[in-house]
PDB file of C-alpha atoms and ligand atoms in Angstrom:
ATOM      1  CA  UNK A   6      27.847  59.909-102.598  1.00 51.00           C
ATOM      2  CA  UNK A   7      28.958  57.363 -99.591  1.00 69.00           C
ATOM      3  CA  UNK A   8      32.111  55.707-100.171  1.00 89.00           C
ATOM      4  CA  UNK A   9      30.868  53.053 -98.343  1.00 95.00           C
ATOM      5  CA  UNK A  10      29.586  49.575-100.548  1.00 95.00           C
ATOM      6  CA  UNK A  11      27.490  47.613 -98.161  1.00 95.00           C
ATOM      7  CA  UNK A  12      27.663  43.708 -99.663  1.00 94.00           C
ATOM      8  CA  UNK A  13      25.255  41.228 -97.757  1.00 94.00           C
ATOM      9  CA  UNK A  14      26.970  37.385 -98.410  1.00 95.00           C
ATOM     10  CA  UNK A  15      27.960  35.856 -95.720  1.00 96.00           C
ATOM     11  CA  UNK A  16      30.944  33.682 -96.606  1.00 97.00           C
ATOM     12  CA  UNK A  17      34.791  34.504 -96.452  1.00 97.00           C
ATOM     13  CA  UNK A  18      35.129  32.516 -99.360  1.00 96.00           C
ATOM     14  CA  UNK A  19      31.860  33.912-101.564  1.00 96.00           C
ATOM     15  CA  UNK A  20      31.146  32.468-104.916  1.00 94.00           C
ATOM     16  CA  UNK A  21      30.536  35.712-106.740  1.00 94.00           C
ATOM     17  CA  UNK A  22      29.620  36.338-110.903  1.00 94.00           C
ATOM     18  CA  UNK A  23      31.959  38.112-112.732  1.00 94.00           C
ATOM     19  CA  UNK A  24      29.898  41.161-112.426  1.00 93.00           C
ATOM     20  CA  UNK A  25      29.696  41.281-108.731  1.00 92.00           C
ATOM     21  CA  UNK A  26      33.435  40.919-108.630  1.00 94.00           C
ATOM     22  CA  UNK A  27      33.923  44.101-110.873  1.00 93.00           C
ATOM     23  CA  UNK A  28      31.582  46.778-108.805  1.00 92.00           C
ATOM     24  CA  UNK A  29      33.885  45.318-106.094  1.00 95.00           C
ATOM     25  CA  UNK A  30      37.308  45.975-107.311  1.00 96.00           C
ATOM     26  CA  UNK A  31      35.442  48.996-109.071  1.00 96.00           C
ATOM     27  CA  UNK A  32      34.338  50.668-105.440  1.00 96.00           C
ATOM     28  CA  UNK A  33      37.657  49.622-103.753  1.00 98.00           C
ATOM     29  CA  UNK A  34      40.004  51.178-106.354  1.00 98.00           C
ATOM     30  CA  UNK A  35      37.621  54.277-106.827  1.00 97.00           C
ATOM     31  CA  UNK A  36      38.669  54.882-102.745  1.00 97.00           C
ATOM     32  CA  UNK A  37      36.005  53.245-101.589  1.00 97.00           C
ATOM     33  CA  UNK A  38      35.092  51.051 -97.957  1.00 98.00           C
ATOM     34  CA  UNK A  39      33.575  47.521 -98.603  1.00 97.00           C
ATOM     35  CA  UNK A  40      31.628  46.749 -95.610  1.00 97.00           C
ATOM     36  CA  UNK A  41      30.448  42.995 -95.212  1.00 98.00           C
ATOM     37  CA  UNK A  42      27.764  43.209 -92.112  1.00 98.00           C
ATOM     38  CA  UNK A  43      27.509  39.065 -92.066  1.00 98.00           C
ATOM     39  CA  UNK A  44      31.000  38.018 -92.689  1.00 98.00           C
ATOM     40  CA  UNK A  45      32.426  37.999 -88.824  1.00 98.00           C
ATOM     41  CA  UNK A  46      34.924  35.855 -87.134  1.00 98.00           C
ATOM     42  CA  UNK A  47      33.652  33.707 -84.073  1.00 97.00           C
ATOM     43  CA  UNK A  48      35.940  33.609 -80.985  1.00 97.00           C
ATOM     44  CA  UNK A  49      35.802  30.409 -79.581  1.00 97.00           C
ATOM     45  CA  UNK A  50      34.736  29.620 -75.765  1.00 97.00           C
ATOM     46  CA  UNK A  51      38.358  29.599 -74.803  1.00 97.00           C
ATOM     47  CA  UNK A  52      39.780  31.933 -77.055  1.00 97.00           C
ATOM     48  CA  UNK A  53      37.001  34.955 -75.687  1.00 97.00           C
ATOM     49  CA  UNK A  54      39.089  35.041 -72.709  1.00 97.00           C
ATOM     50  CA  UNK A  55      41.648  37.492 -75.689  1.00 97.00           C
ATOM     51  CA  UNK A  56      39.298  40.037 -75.173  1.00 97.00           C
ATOM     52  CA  UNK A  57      40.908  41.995 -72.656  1.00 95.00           C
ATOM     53  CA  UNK A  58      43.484  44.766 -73.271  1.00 93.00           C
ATOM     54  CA  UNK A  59      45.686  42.805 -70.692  1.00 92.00           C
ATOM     55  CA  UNK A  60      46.910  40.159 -72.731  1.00 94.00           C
ATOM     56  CA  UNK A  61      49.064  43.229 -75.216  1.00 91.00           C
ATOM     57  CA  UNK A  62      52.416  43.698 -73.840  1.00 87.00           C
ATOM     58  CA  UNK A  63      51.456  47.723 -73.772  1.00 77.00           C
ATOM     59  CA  UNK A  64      54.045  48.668 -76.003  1.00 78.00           C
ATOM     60  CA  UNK A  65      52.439  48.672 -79.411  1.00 78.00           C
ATOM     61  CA  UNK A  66      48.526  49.503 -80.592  1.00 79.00           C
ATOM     62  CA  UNK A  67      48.709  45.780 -81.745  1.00 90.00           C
ATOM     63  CA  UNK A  68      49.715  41.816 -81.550  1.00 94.00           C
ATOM     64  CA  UNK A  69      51.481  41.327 -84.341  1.00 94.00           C
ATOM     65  CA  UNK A  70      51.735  37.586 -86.266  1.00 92.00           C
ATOM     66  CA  UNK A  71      54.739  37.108 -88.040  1.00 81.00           C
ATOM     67  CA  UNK A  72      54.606  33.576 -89.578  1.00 80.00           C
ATOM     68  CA  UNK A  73      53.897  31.456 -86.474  1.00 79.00           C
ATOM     69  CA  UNK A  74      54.785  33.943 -83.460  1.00 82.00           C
ATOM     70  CA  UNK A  75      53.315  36.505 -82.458  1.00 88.00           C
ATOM     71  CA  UNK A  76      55.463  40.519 -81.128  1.00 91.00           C
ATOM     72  CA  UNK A  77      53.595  42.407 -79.173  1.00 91.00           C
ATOM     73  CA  UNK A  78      51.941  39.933 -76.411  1.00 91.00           C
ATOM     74  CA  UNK A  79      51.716  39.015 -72.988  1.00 90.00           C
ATOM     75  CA  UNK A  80      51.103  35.725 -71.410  1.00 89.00           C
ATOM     76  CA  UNK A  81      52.005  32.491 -71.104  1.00 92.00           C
ATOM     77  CA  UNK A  82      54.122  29.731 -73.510  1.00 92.00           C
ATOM     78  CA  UNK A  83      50.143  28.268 -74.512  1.00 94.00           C
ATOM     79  CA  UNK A  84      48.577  31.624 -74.238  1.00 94.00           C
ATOM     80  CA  UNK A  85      50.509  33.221 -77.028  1.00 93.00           C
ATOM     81  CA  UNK A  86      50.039  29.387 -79.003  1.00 93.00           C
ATOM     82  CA  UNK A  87      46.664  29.888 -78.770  1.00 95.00           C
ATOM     83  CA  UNK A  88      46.393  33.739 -80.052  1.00 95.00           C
ATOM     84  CA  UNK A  89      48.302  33.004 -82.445  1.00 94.00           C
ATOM     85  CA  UNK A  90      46.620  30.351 -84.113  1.00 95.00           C
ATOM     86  CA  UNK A  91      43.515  32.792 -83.722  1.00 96.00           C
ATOM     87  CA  UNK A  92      44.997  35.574 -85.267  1.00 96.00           C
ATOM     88  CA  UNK A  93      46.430  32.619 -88.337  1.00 95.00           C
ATOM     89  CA  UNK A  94      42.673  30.995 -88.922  1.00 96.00           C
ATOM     90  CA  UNK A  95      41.271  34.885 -89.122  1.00 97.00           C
ATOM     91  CA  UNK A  96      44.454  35.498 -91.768  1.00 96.00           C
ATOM     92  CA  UNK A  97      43.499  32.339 -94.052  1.00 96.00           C
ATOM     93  CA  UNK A  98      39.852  33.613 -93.659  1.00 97.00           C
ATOM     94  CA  UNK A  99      41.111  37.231 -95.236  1.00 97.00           C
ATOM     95  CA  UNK A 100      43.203  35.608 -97.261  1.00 96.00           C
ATOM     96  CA  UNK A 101      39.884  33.702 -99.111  1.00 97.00           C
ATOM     97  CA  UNK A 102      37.535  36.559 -99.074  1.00 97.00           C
ATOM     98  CA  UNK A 103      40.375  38.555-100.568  1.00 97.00           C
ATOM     99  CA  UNK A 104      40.875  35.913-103.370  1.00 97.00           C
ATOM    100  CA  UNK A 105      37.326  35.907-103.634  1.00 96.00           C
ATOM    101  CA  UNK A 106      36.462  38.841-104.141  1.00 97.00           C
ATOM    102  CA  UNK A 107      39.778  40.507-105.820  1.00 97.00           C
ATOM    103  CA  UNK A 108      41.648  37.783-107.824  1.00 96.00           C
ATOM    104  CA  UNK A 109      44.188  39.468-109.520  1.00 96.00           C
ATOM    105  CA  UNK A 110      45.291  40.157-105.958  1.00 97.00           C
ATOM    106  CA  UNK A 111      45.852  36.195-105.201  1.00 96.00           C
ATOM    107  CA  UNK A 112      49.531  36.307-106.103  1.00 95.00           C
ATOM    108  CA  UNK A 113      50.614  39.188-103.215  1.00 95.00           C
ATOM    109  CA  UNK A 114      48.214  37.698-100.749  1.00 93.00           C
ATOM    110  CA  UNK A 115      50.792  35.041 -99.383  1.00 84.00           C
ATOM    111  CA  UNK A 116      52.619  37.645 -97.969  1.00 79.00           C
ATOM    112  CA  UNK A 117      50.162  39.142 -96.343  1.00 80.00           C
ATOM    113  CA  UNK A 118      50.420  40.003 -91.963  1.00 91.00           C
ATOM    114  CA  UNK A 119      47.651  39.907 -89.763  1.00 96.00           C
ATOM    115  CA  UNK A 120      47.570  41.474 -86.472  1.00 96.00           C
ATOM    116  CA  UNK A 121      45.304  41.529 -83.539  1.00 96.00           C
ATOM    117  CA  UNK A 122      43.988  44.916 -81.946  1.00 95.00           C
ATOM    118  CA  UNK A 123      42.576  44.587 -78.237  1.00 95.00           C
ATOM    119  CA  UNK A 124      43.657  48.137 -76.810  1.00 92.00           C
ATOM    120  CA  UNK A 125      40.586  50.870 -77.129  1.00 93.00           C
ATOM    121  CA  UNK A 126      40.841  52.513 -80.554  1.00 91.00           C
ATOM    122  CA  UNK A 127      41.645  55.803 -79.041  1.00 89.00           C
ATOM    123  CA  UNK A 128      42.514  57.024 -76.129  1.00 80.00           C
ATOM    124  CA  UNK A 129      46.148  56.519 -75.938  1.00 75.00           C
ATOM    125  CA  UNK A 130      47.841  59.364 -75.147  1.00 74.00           C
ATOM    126  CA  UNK A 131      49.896  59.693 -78.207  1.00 81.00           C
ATOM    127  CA  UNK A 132      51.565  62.807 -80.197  1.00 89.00           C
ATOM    128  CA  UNK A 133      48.963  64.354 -83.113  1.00 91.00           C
ATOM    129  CA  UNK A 134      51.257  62.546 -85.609  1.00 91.00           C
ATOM    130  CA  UNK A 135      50.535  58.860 -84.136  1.00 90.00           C
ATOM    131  CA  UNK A 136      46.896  60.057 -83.268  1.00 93.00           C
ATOM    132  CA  UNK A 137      44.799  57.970 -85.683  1.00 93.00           C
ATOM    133  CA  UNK A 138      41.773  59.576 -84.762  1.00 95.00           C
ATOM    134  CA  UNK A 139      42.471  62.487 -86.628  1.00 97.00           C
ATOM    135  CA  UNK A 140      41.342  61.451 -90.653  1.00 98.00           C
ATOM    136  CA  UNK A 141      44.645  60.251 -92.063  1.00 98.00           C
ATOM    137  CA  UNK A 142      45.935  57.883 -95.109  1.00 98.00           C
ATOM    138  CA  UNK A 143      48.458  55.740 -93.771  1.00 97.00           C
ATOM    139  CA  UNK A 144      52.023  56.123 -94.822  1.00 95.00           C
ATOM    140  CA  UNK A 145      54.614  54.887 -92.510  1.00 90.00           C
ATOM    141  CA  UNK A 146      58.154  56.715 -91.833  1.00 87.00           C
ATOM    142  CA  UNK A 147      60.111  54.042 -91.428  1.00 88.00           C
ATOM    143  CA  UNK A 148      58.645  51.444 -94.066  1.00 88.00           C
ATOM    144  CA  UNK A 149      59.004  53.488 -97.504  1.00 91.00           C
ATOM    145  CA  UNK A 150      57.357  51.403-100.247  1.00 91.00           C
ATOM    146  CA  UNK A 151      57.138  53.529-103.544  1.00 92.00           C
ATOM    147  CA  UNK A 152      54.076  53.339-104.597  1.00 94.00           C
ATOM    148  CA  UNK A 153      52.846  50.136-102.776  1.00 96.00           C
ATOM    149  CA  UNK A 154      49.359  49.963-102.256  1.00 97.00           C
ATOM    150  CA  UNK A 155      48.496  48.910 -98.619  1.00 97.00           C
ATOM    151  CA  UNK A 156      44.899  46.848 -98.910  1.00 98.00           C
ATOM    152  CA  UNK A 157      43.621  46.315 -95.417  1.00 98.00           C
ATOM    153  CA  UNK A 158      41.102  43.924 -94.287  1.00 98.00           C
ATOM    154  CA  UNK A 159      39.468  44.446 -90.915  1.00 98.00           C
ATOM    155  CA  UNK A 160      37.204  42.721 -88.675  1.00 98.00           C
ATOM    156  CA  UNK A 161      35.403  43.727 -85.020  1.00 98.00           C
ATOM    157  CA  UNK A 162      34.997  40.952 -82.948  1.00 98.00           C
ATOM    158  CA  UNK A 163      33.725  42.864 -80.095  1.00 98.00           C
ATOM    159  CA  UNK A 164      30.437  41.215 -78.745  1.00 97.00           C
ATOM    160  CA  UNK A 165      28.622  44.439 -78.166  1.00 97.00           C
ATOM    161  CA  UNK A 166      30.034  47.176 -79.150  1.00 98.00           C
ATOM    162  CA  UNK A 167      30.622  48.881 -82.879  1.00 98.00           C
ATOM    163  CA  UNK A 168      33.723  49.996 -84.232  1.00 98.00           C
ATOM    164  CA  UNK A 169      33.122  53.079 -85.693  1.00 98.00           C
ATOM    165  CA  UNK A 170      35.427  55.344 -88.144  1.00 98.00           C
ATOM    166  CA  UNK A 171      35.279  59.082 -89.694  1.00 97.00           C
ATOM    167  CA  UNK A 172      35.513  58.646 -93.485  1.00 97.00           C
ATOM    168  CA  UNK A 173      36.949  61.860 -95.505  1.00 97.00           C
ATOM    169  CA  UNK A 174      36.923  63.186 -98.808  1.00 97.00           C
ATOM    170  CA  UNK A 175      38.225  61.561-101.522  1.00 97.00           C
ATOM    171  CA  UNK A 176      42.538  60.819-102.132  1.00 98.00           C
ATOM    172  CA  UNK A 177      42.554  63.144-104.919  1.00 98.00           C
ATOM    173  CA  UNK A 178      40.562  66.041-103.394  1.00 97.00           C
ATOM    174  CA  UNK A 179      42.736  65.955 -99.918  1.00 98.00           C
ATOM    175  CA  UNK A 180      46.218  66.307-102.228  1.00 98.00           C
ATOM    176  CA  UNK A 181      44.863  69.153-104.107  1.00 98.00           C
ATOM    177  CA  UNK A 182      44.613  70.551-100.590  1.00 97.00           C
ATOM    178  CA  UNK A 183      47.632  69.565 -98.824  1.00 98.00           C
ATOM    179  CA  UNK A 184      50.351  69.469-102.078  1.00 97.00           C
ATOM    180  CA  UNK A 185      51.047  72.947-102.681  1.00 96.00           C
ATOM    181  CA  UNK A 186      52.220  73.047 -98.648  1.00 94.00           C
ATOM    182  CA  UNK A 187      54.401  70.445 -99.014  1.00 94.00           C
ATOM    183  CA  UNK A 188      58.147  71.304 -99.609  1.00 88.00           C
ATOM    184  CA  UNK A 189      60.905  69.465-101.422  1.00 86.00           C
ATOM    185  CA  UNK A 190      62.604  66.444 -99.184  1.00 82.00           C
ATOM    186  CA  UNK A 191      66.574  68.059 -98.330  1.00 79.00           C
ATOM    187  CA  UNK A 192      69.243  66.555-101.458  1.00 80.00           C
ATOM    188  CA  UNK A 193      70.498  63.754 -99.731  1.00 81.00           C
ATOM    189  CA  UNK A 194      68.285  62.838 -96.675  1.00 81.00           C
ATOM    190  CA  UNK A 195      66.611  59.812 -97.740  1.00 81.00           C
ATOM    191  CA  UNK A 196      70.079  57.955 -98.665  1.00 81.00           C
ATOM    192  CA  UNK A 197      71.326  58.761 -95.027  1.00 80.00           C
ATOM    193  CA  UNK A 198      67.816  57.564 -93.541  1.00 81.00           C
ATOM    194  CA  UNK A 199      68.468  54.584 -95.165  1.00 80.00           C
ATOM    195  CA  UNK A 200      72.249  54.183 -94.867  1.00 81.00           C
ATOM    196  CA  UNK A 201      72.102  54.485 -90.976  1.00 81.00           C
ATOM    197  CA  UNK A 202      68.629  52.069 -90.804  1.00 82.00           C
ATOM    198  CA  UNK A 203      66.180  54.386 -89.795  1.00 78.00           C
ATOM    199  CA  UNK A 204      63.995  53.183 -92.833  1.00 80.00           C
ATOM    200  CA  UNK A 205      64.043  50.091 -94.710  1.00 81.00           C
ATOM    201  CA  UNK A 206      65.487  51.521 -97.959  1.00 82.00           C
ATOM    202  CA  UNK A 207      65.030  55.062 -99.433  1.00 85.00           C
ATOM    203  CA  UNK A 208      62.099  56.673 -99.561  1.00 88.00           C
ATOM    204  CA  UNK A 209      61.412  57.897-102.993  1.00 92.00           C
ATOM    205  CA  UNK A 210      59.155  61.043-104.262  1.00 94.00           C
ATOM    206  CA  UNK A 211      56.743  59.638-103.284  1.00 97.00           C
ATOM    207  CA  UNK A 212      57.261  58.186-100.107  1.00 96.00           C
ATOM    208  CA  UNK A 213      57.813  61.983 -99.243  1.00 95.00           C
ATOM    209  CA  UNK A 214      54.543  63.301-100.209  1.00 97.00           C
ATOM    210  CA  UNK A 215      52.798  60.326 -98.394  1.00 97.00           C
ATOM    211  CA  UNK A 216      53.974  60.897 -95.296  1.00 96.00           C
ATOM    212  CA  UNK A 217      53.301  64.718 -95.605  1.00 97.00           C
ATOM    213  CA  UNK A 218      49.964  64.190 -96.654  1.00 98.00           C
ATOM    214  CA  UNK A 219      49.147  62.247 -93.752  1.00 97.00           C
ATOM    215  CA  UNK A 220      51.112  64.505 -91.490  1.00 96.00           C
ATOM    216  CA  UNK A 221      49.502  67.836 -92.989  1.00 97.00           C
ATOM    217  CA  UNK A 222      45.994  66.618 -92.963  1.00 98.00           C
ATOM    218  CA  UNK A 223      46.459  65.346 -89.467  1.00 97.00           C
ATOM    219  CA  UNK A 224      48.455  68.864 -88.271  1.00 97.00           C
ATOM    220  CA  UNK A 225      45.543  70.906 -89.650  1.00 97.00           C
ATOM    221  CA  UNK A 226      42.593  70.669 -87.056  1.00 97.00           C
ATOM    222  CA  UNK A 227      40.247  73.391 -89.529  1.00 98.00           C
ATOM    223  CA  UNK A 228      40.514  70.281 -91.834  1.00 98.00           C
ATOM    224  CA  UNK A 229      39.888  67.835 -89.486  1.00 97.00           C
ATOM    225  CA  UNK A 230      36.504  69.665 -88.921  1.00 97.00           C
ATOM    226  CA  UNK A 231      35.261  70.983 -91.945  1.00 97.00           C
ATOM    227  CA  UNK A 232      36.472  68.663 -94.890  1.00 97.00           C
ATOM    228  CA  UNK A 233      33.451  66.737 -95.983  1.00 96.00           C
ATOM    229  CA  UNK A 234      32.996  63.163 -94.472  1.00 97.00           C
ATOM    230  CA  UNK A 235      30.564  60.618 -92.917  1.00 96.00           C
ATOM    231  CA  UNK A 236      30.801  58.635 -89.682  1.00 97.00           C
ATOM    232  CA  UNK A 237      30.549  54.739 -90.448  1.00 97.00           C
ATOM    233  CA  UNK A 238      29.694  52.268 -88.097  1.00 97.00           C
ATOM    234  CA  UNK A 239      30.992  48.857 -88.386  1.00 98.00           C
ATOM    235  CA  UNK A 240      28.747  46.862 -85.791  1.00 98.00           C
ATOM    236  CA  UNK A 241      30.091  43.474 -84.313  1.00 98.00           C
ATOM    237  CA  UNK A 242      30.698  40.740 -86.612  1.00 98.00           C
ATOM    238  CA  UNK A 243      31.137  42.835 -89.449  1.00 98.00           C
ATOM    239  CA  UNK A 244      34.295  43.037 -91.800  1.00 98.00           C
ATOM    240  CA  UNK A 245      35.348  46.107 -94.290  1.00 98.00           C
ATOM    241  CA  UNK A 246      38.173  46.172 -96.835  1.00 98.00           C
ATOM    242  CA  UNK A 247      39.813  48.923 -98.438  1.00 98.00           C
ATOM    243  CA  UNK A 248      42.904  50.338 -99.755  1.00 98.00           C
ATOM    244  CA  UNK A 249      44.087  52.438 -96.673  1.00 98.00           C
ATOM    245  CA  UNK A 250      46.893  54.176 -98.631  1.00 98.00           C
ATOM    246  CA  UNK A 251      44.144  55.840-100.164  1.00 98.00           C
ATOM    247  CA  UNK A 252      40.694  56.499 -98.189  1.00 98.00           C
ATOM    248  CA  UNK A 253      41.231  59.071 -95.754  1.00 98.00           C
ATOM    249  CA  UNK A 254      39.701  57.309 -92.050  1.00 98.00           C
ATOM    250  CA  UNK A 255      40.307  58.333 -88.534  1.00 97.00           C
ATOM    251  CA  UNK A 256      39.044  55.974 -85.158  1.00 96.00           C
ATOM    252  CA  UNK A 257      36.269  57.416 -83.565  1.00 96.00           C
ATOM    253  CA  UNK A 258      35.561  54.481 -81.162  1.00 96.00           C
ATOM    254  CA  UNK A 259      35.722  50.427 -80.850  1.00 97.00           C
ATOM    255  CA  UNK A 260      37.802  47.826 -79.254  1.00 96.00           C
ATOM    256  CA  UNK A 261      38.713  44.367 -80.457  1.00 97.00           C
ATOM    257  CA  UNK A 262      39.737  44.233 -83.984  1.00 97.00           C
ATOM    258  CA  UNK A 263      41.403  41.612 -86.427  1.00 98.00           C
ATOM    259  CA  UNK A 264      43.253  42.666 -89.218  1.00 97.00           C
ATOM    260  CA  UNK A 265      45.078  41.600 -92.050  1.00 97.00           C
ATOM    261  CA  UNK A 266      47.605  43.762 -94.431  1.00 96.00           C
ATOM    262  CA  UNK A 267      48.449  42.729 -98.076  1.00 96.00           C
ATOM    263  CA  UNK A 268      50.850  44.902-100.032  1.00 95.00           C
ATOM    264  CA  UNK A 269      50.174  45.115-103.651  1.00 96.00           C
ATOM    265  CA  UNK A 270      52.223  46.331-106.826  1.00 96.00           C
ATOM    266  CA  UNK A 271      50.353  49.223-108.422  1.00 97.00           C
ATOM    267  CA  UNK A 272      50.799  46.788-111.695  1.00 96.00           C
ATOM    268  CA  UNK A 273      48.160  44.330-109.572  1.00 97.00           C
ATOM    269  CA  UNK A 274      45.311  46.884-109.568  1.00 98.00           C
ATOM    270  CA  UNK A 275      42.577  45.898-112.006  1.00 97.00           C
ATOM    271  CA  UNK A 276      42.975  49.721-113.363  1.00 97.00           C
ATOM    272  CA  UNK A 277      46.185  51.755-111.688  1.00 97.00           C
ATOM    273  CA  UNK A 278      45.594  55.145-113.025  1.00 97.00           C
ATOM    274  CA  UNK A 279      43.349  55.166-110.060  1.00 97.00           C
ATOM    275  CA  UNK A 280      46.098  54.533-107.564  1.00 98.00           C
ATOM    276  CA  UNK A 281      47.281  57.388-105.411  1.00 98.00           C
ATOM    277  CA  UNK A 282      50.672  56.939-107.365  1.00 98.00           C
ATOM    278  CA  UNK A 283      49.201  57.615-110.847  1.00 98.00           C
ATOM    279  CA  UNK A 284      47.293  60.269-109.039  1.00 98.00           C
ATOM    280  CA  UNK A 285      50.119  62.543-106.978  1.00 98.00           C
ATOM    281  CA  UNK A 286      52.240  62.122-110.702  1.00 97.00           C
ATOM    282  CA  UNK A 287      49.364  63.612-112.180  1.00 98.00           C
ATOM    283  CA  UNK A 288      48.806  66.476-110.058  1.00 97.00           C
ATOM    284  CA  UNK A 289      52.946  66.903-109.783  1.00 96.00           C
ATOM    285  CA  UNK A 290      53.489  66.418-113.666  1.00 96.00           C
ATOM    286  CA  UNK A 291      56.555  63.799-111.764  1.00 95.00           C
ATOM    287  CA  UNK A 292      58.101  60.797-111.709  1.00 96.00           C
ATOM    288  CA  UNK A 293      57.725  60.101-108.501  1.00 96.00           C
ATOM    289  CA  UNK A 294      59.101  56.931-108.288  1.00 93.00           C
ATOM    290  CA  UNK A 295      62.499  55.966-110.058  1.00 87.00           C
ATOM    291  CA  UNK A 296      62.361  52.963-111.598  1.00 81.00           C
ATOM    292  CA  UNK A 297      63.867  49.713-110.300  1.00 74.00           C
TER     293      UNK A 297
HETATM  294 FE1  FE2 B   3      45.224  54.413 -90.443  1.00 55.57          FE
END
């Protein structure tokens, strides 16, 4: 079965029955990719002149909005202004179809980043760990967040040209793979991590076995080949959402992309014995996150 959901309104702020809402938070908590082919983002005349790669300082894979400003950008004084009131009305826009569709997710959406993508989605010659066209769930070393979930929504506002992604097997199939090769963190580790800054806080249990499931299933290249999966396109002016903590996706091709990340408690999800916490403490028979 795909794990794609195809849904064809065309509003960021649908008006959806109860029903409709349900298969929606249903599919995107099973692992699933919503893909909206009519709800896109229009540039305006003077903001096309953003798509170029030029206007990212070359440092990072994205322009980054954090409240007002934007990290990550070249240009002038009004340039930056202007992206970054592009990259804020596509944010509000995510924001809505988020409410929308999801509302027990409307309390954690205020905090939500956006960030702008113009750099190809591959290409850059980067080490396997960082490559994200290798299929991957995202878990990042220096940003531990115990069993966060990490909902992403994404849009490609390139005129011509899709974005297209590998989609993999589903979260609990991949850690039945990848588990039993993943060793116990070294007594003591995490608290130095965090005591000397390198992350923001320790990771817990299950910080650990994120980041070594992504970095196992990107290390192992027989995986990357066989392990069942589908290519999905995403054509221009289309948005997807999912839960990228938990569907396994690598880059294939596409440039130009908006996106927007909203970090949820696991007590937010309509049904959280379906998150990937609920599911690595199942497989473990752990704790795997202490509580607060
Ligand atoms: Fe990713």
């Amino acid at each position: 079965m795909s794990a794609v959901v195809t849904l064809n309104f065309a509003e960021w702020r649908p008006t959806l029955t109860d029903e409709a809402r349900d298969i929606a938070a249903r599919a995107l908590e099973e692992g699933g990719v919503i893909r909206l082919p009519h709800v896109g983002f229009a540039l305006t005349e003077s903001e096309r002149r953003f798509l170029s790669p030029a206007w990212s300082d070359g440092r990072a894979k994205s322009i980054n909005l954090d409240g007002t400003r934007l990290r990550g950008v070249a240009g002038t004084a009004a340039d930056r202004a202007e992206l970054a009131a592009m990259t804020a009305r596509f944010a509000a826009g995510a924001s809505e179809l988020v409410v929308a569709l999801f509302p027990r997710y409307a309390p954690y959406v205020r905090r939500a980043r956006a960030s702008y993508r113009p750099q190809p989605a591959v290409g850059r010659d980067v080490s396997w760990r960082k490559d994200d066209s290798r299929l991957h769930v995202d878990a990042f070393p220096s940003r531990p967040n115990r069993g966060e979930r990490i909902l992403r929504v994404f849009t490609n506002v390139n005129p011509s040209a899709d974005r297209v992604w590998r989609v993999g097997e589903p979260f609990e199939k991949m850690a039945q793979t990848f588990l039993p090769r993943i060793a116990n963190p070294v007594p003591g580790v995490s608290a130095v991590l965090a005591a000397i800054g390198v992350t923001k806080g320790r990771r817990s249990a299950y910080d650990h076995l994120m980041l070594n499931l992504h970095d196992r299933a990107k290390a192992d290249l027989d995986y990357q080949r066989e392990c069942a999966q589908e290519t999905v396109r995403f054509a221009p002016g289309t948005t997807w959402v999912c839960f990228s903590d938990q569907v396994m996706h690598a880059a294939v091709s596409g440039q130009y992309m908006l996106e927007q990340t909203t970090h949820l408690p696991v007590s937010a999800l309509y049904d959280p014995a379906r998150s990937p916490l609920a599911i690595l403490e199942r497989l473990t028979g752990r704790t795997l996150v202490p509580a607060p």
